[in-house]
Coordinates of C-alpha atoms in Angstrom, one line a residue:
M1 CA 0.0 0.0 0.0
A2 CA 1.6 3.2 -1.1
T3 CA 1.2 6.2 1.1
N4 CA 2.5 9.7 0.6
L5 CA 3.4 11.7 3.7
A6 CA 4.8 15.1 4.2
I7 CA 7.4 14.5 6.9
D8 CA 9.9 17.1 8.0
P9 CA 13.1 16.4 6.2
A10 CA 15.2 17.2 9.2
L11 CA 13.3 14.5 11.2
I12 CA 13.9 12.0 8.5
D13 CA 17.6 12.8 8.4
R14 CA 17.9 12.5 12.2
A15 CA 16.0 9.2 12.1
L16 CA 18.4 7.9 9.5
A17 CA 21.4 8.9 11.5
V18 CA 20.1 7.6 14.8
S19 CA 18.7 4.3 13.5
G20 CA 21.5 3.3 11.3
E21 CA 19.1 2.4 8.6
K22 CA 20.0 3.0 5.0
S23 CA 16.7 4.0 3.5
K24 CA 14.0 6.4 4.6
K25 CA 11.4 3.6 4.4
A26 CA 13.4 1.4 6.8
A27 CA 13.9 4.3 9.2
V28 CA 10.2 5.2 9.3
T29 CA 9.2 1.5 9.6
K30 CA 11.6 1.1 12.6
A31 CA 10.4 4.3 14.2
L32 CA 6.8 3.2 13.9
E33 CA 7.6 -0.3 15.3
E34 CA 9.4 1.3 18.3
F35 CA 6.5 3.8 18.8
I36 CA 4.0 1.0 18.9
A37 CA 6.1 -1.1 21.3
R38 CA 6.5 1.7 23.7
R39 CA 2.8 2.5 23.7
E40 CA 2.0 -1.1 24.4
Q41 CA 4.5 -1.2 27.2
R42 CA 2.9 1.9 28.7
R43 CA -0.4 0.2 28.8
L44 CA 1.1 -2.7 30.8
L45 CA 2.7 -0.3 33.2
E46 CA -0.7 1.4 33.8
L47 CA -1.9 -2.0 35.1
F48 CA 0.8 -2.0 37.8
G49 CA -0.9 -2.0 41.2
R50 CA -4.4 -2.7 39.7
V51 CA -4.1 -6.5 39.4
D52 CA -4.8 -8.4 42.6
W53 CA -2.0 -10.7 43.7
N54 CA -2.8 -14.1 45.3
P55 CA -0.1 -14.8 47.9
D56 CA -1.0 -18.5 47.7
Y57 CA -0.2 -18.8 44.0
D58 CA 2.7 -21.2 43.4
Y59 CA 4.3 -20.3 40.1
K60 CA 6.8 -23.2 40.5
A61 CA 4.0 -25.7 40.6
Q62 CA 2.8 -24.4 37.2
R63 CA 6.2 -25.1 35.7
S64 CA 6.5 -28.7 36.8
R65 CA 6.1 -31.4 34.2
R66 CA 3.6 -34.0 35.1

């Protein structure tokens, strides 16, 4: 799917320099992948303290092979 975007050339140049990618497409793709990963991580961090912990839960028992 071809998409035309008007992106600040200075940002593209910085992304190329920082990422080490050789093409603009690769740099933008990597930037989008990292952006998505960070947002997903942030959602997980927002759950911190909201999930009830069962002190009787034995995680080692779950790993044992039967």
